[in-house]
Coordinates of N, CA and C in Angstrom, one line a residue:
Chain A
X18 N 6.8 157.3 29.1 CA 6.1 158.5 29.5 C 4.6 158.4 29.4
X19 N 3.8 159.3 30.0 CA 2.8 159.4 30.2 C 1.8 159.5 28.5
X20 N 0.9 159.2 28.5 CA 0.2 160.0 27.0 C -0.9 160.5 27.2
X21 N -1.8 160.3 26.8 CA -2.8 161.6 26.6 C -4.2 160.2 27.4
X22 N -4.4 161.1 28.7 CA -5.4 160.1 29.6 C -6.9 161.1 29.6
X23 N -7.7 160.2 29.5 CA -9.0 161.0 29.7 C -10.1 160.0 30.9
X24 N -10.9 161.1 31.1 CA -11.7 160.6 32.2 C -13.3 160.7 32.2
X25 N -14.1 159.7 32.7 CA -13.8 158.3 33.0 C -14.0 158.0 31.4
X26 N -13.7 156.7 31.4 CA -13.8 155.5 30.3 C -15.3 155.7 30.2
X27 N -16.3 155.0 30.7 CA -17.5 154.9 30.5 C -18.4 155.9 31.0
X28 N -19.5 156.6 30.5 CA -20.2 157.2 31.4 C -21.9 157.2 30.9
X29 N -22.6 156.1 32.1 CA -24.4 156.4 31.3 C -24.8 157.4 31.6
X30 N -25.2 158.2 31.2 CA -26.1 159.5 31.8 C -28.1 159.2 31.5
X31 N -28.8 160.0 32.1 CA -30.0 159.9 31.9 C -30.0 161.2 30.9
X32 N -31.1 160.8 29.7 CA -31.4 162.3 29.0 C -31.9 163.4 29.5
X33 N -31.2 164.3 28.9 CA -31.4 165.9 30.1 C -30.6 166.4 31.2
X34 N -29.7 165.2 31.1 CA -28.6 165.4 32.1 C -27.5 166.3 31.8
X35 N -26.6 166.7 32.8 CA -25.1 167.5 32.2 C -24.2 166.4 32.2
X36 N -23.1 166.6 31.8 CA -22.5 165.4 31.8 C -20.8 166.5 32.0
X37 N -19.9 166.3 31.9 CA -18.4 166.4 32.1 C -17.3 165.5 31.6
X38 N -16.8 165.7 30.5 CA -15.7 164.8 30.1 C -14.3 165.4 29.9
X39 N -13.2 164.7 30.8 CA -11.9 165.2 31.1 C -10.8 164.5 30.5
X40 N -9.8 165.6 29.8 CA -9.0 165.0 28.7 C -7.5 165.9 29.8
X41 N -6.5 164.8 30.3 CA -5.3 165.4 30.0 C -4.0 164.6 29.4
X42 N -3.7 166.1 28.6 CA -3.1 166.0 27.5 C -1.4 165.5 28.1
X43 N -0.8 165.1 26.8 CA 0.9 165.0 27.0 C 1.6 166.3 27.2
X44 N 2.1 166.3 28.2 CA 3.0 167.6 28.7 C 3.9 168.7 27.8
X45 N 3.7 169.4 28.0 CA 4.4 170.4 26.6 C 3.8 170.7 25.4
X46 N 2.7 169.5 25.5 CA 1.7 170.2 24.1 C 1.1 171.0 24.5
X47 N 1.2 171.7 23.3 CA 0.3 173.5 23.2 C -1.0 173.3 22.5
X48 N -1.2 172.2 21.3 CA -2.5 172.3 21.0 C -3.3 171.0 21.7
X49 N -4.2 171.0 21.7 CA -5.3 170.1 22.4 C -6.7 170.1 21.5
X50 N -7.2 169.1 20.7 CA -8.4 168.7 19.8 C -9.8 167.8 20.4
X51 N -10.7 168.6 20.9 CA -12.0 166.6 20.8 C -12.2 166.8 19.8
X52 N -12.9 165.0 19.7 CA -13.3 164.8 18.4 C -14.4 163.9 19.0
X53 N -15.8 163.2 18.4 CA -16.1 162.4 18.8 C -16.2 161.4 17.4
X54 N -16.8 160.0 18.1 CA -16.8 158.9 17.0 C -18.4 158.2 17.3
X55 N -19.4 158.3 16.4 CA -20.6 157.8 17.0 C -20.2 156.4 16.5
X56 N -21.0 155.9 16.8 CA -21.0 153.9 16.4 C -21.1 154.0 14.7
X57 N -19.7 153.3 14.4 CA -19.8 153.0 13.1 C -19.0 154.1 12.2
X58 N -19.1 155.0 12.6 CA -18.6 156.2 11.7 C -17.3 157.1 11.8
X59 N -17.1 157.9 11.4 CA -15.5 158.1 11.4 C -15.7 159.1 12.6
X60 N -14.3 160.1 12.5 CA -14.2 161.1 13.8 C -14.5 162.2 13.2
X61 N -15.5 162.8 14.0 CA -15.6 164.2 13.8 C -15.2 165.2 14.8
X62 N -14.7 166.1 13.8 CA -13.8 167.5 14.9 C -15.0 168.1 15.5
X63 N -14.5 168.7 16.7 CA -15.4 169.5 18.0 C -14.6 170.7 18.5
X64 N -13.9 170.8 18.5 CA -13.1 172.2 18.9 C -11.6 171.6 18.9
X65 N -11.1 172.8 19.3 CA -9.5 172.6 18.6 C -8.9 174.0 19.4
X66 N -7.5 173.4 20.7 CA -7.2 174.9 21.8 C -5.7 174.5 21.1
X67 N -4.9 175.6 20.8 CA -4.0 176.2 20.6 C -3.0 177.2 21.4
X68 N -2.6 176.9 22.5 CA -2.1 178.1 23.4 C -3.2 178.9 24.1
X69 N -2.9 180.0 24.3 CA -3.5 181.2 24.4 C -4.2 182.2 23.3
X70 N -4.6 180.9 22.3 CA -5.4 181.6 21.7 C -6.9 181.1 21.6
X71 N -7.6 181.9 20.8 CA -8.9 181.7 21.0 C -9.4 180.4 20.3
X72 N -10.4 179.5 20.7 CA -10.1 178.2 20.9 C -11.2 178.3 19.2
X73 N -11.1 177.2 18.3 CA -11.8 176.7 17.1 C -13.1 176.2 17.7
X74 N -14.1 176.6 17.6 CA -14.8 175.9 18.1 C -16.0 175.4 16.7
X75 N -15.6 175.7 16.0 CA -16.3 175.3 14.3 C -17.0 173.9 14.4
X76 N -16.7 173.0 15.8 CA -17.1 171.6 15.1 C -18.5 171.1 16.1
X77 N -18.5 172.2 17.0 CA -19.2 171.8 18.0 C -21.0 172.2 17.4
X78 N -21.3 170.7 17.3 CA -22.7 170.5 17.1 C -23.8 171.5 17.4
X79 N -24.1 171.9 18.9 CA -25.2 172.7 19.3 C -24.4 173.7 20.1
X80 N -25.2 174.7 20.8 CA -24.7 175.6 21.6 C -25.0 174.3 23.3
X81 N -25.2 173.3 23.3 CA -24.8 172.8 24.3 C -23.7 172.1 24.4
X82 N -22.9 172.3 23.6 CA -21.5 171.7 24.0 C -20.7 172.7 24.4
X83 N -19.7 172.4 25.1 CA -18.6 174.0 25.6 C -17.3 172.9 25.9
X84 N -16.3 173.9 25.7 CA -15.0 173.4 26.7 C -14.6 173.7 26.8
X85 N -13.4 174.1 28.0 CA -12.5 175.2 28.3 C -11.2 174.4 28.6
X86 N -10.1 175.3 28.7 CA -8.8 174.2 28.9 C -8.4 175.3 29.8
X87 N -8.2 174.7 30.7 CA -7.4 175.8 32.1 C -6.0 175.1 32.1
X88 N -5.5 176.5 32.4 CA -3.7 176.2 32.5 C -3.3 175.9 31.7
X89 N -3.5 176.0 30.0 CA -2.9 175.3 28.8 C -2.5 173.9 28.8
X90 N -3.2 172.8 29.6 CA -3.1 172.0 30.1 C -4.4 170.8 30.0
X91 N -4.8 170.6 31.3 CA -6.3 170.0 31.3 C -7.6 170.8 30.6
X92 N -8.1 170.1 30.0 CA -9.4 170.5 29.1 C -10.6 169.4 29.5
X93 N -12.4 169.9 29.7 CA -13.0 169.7 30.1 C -14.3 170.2 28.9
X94 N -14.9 168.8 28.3 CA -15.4 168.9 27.4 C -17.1 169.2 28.2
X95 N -17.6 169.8 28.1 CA -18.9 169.9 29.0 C -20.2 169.7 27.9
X96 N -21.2 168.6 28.3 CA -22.3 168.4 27.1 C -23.5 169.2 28.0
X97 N -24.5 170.1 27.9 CA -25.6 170.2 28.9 C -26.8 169.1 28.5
X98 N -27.5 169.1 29.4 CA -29.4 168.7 28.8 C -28.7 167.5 27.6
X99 N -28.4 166.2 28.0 CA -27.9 165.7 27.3 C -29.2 164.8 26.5
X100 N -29.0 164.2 25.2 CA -30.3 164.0 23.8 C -29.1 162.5 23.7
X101 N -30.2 161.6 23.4 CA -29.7 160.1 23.0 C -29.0 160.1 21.6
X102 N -29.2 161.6 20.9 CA -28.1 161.4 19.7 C -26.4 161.7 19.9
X103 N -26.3 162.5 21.4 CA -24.9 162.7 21.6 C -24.5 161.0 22.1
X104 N -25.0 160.0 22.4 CA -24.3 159.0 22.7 C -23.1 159.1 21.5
X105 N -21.8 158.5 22.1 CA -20.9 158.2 20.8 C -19.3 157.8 22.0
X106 N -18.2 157.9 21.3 CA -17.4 158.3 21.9 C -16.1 159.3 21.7
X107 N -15.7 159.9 22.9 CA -15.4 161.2 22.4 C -13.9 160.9 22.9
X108 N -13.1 161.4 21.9 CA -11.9 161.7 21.6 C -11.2 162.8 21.9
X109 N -10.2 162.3 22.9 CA -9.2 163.6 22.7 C -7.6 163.6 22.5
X110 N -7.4 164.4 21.9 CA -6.0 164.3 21.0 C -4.8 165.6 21.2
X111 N -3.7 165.0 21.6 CA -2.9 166.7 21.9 C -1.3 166.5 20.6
X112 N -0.9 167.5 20.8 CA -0.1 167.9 19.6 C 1.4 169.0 19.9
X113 N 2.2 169.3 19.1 CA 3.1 170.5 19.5 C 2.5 171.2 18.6
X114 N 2.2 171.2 18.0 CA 1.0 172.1 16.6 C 2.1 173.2 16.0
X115 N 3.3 172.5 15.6 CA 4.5 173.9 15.8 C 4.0 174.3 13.5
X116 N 3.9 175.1 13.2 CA 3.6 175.5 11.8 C 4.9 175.3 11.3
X117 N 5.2 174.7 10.2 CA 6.1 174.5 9.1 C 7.0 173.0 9.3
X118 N 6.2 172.7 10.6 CA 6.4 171.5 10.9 C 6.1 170.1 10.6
X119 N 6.5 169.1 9.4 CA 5.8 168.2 8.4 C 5.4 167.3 9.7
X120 N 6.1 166.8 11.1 CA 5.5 165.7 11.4 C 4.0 165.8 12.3
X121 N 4.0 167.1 13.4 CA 2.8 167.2 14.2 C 2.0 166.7 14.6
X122 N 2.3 165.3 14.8 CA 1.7 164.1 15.3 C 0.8 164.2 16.3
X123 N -0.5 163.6 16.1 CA -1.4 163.9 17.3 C -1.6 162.5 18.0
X124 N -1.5 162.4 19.2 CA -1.2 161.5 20.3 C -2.6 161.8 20.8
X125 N -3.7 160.4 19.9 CA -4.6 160.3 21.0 C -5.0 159.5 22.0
X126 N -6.3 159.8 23.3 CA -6.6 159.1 24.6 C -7.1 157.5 24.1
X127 N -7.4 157.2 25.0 CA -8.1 156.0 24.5 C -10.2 156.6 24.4
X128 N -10.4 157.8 25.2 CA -11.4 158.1 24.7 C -12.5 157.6 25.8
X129 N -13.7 158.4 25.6 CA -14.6 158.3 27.0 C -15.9 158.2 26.2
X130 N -16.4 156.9 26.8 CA -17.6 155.9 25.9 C -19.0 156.9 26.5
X131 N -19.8 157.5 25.9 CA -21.0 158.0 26.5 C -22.1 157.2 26.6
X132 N -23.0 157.2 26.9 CA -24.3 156.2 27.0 C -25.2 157.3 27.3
X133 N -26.3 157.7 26.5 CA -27.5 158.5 26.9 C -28.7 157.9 26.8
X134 N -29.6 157.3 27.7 CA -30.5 156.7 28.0 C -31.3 157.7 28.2
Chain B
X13 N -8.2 171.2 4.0 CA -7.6 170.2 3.1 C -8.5 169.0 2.2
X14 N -7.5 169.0 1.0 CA -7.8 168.2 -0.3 C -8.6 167.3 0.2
X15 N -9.5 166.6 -0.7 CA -10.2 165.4 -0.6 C -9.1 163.8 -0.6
X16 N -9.7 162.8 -0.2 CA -9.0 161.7 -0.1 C -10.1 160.7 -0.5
X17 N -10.0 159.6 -1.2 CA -10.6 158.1 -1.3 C -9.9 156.9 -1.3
X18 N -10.4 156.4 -0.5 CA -10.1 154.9 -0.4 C -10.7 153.7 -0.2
X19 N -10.3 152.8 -0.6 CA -11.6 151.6 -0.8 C -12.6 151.4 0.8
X20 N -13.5 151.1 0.7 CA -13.9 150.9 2.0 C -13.6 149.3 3.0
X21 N -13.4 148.6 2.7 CA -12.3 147.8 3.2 C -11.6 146.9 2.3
X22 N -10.5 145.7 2.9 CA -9.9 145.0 2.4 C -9.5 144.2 3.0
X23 N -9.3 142.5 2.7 CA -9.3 141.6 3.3 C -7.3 141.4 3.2
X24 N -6.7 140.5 4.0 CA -5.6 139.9 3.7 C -4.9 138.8 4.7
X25 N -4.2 138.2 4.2 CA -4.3 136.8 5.1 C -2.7 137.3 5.9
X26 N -3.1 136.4 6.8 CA -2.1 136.7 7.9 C 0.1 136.7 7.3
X27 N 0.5 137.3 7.4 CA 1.8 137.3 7.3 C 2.4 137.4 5.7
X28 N 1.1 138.1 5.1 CA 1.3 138.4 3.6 C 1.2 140.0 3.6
X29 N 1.9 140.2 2.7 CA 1.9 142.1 2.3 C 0.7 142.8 2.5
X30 N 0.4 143.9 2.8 CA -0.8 144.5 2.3 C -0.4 145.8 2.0
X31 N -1.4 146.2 0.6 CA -1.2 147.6 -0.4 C -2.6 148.4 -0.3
X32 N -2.8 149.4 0.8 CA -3.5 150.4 1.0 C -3.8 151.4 0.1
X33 N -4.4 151.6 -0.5 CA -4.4 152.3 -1.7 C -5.1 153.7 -0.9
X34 N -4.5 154.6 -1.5 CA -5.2 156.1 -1.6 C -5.1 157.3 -2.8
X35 N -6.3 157.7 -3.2 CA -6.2 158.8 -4.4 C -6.5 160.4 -3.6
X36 N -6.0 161.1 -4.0 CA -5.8 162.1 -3.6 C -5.6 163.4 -5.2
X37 N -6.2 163.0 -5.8 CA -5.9 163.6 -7.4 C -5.6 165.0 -7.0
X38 N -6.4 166.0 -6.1 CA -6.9 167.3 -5.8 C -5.3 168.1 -5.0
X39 N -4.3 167.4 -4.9 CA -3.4 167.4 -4.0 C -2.8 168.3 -3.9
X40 N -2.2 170.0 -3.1 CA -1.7 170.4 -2.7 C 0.3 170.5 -3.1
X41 N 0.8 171.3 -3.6 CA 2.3 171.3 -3.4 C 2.3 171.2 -1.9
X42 N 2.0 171.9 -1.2 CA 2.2 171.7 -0.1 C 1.8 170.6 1.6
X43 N 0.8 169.8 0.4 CA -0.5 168.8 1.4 C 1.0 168.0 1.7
X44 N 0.8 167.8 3.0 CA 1.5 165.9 3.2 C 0.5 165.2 3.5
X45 N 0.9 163.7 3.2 CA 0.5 162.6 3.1 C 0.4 161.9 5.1
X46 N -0.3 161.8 5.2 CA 0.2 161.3 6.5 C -1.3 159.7 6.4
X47 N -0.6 159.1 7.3 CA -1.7 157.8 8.0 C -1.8 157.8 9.0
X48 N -3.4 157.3 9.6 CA -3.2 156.6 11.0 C -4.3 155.7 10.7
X49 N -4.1 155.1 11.9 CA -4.9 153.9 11.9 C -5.6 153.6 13.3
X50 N -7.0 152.6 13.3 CA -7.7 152.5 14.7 C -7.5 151.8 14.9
X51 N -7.3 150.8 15.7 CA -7.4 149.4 16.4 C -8.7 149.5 16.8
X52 N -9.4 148.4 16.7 CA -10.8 148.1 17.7 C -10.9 148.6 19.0
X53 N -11.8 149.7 19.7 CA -11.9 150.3 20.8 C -10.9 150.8 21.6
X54 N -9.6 151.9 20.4 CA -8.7 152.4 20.5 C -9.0 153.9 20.0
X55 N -8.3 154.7 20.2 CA -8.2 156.2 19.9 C -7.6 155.8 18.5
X56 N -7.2 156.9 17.0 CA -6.4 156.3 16.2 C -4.7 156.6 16.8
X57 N -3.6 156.3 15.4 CA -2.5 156.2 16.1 C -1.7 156.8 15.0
X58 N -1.2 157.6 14.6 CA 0.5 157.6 13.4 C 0.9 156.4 13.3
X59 N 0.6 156.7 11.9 CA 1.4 155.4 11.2 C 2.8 156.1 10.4
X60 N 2.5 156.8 9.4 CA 3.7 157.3 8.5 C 2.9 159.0 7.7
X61 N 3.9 159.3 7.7 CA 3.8 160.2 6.6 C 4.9 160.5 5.4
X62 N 4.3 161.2 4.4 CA 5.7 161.5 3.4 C 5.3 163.1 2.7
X63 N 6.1 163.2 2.0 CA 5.7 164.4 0.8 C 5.9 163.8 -0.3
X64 N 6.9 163.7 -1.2 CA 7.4 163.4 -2.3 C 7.7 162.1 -2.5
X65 N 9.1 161.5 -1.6 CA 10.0 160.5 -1.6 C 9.2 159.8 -1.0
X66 N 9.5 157.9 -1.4 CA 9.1 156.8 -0.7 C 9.5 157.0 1.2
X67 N 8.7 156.1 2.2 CA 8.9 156.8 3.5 C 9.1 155.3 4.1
X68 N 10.1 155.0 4.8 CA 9.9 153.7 5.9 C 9.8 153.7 6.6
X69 N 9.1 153.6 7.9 CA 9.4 153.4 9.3 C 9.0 151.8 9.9
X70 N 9.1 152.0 11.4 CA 9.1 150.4 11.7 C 7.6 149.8 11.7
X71 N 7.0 150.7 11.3 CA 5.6 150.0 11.3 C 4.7 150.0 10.0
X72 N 5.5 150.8 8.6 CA 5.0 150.6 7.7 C 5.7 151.0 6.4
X73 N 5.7 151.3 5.3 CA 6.3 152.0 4.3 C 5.5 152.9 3.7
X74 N 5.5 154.2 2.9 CA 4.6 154.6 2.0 C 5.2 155.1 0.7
X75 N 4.3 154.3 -0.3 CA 4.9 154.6 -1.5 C 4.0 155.9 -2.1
X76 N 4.7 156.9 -2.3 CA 3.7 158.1 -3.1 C 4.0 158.0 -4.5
X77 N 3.0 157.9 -5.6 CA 2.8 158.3 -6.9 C 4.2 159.3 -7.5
X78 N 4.5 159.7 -8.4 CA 5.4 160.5 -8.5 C 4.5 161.9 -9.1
X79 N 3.1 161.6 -9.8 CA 2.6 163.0 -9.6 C 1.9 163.3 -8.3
X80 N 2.0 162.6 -7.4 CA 1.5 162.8 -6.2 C 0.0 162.3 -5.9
X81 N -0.7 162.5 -7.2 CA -2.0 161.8 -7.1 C -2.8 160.7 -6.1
X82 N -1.2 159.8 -5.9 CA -2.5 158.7 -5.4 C -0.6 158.5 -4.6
X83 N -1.3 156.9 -3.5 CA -0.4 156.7 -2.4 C -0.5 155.5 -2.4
X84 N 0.3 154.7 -1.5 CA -0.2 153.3 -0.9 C 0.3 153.1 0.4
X85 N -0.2 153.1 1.0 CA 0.7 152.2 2.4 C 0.8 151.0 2.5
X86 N 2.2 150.6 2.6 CA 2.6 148.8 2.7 C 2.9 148.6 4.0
X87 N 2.0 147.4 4.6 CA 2.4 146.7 5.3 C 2.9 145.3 5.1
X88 N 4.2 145.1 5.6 CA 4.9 144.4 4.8 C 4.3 143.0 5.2
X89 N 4.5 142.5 6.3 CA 3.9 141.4 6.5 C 2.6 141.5 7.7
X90 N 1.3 141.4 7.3 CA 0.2 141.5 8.2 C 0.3 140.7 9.2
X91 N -0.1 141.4 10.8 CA -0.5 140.6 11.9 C -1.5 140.6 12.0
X92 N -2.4 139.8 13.1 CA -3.9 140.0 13.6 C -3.8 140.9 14.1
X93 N -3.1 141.9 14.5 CA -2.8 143.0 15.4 C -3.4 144.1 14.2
X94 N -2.4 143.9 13.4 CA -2.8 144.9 12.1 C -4.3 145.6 11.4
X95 N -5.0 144.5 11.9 CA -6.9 144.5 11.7 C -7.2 145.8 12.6
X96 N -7.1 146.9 11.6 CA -7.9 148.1 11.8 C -8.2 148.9 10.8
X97 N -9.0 149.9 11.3 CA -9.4 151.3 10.3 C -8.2 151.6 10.0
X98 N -7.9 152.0 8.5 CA -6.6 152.7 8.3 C -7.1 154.0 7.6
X99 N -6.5 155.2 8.1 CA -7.2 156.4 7.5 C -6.0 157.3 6.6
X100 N -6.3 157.9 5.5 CA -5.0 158.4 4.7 C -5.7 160.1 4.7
X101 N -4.7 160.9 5.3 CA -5.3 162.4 5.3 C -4.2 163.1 5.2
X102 N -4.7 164.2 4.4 CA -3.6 165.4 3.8 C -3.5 166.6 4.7
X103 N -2.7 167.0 4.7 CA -2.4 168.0 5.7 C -1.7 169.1 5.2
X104 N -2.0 170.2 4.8 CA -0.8 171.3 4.7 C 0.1 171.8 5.7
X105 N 1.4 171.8 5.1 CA 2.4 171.9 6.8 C 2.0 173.4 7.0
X106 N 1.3 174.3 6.7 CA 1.6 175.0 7.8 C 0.0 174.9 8.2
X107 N -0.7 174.2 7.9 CA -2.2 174.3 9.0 C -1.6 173.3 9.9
X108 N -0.3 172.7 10.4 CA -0.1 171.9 10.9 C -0.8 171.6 12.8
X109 N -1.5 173.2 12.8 CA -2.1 172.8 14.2 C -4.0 172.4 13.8
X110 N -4.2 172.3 13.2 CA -5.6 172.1 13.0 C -6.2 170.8 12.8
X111 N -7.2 170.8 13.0 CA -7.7 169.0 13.3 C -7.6 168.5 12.1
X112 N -7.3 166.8 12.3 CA -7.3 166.4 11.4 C -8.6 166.0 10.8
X113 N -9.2 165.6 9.3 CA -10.0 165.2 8.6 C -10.6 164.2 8.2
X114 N -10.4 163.2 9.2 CA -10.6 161.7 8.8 C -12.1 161.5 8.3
X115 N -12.1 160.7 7.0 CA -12.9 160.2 6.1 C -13.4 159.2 6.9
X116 N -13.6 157.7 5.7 CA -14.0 156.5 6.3 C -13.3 155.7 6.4
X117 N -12.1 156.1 5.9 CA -10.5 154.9 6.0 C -11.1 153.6 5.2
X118 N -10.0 153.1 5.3 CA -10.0 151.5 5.0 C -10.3 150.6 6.2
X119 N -11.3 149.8 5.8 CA -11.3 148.5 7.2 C -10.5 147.5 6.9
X120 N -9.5 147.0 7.4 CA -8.9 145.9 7.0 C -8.8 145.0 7.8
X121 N -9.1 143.7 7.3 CA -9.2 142.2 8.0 C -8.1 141.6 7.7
X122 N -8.0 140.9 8.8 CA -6.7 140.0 8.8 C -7.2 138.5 9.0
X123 N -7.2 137.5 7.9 CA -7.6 136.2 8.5 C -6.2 135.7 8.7
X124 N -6.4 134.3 9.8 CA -5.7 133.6 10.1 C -5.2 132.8 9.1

């Protein structure tokens, strides 16, 4: 079966640029996580969608980050006016996120390399 | 969720055991234990989890402390494949939808 694909793999942007990074998830998962990983260092959380509810967005760095998940489904990580410290790469991760549930395994992409020049 | 520590890396030679160590003193009745691990320019992956009881699956064991404090994951016999981040993070089942907390994990080498 399919797993959790994101798009594209590589992306250089110029600084100041917008950029768009596309995460779809394994079918039937209800929750959907990014995360990014700069060079060298561990993962950090960026938002976190759960159904139809209102989405975590606790991890997101600046008010230029956003992301919306249409259809409980595909999610679309959006950076604006992009800064050479967002280079890193960003992670996305989906789940059944079911509560009282010990395994809730998160099934992540292989992840979308950024480059900000 | 609870805090975690673990060595920052660890060496081990190819097709010998390896003992992952994690402390978790701060631990939760309710935290589980879970792992994953990175491969080199991979997303991470599930490895194991447990609560209480020892846990086996086909890709690792974990032995938990009996006050729960501290953990180990065994990998019984190491491949070069095995050479990744290994990360040990607590989870309460019912934050079960919320991101996970990965620390700095363990680096682990595998020589030939």
């Amino acid at each position: 079966g399919a797993g959790v694909s994101q798009s594209p793999s590589n992306k250089v942007t110029e600084k100041g640029k917008d950029v768009e990074l596309r995460c779809d998830p394994i079918s039937g998962h209800t929750a959907l996580y990014w995360y990014r990983q700069s060079l060298g260092q561990g993962l950090e959380f960026l938002i976190y969608f759960q159904g139809n509810s209102a989405p975590d967005k606790s991890g997101l760095p600046s008010d230029r980050f956003s992301a919306e998940r249409t259809g409980g489904s595909v999610s679309t990580l959006t950076i604006q006016r992009t800064q050479q410290e967002d280079s890193a790469v960003y992670l996305c991760a989906s789940s059944l996120a079911r509560r009282g549930l010990s395994y809730n395994e998160q099934f992540f992409g292989p992840g979308t390399r950024l480059t900000v020049l | 969720d609870a805090k975690t520590t673990q060595p920052n890396s660890m060496e081990s030679n190819e097709e010998e055991p390896v003992h992952l160590p994690c402390n978790h003193s701060t631990i939760s009745g309710t935290d589980y234990i879970h792992w994953y691990r990175q491969l080199p320019s991979q997303g991470p992956e599930y490895v194991i989890h447990g609560l209480t009881s020892n846990v086996n699956n086909r890709m690792a064991s974990l032995a938990i402390a009996e006050d729960r404090k501290s953990s180990t994951l065994i990998l019984h016999r190491a491949t070069l494949r095995d050479a990744a981040v290994y990360y040990c993070i607590l989870r309460d089942v019912m934050d079960s939808g919320y991101a996970l907390n990965f620390g700095k994990g363990t680096s682990l080498l595998v020589t030939p």
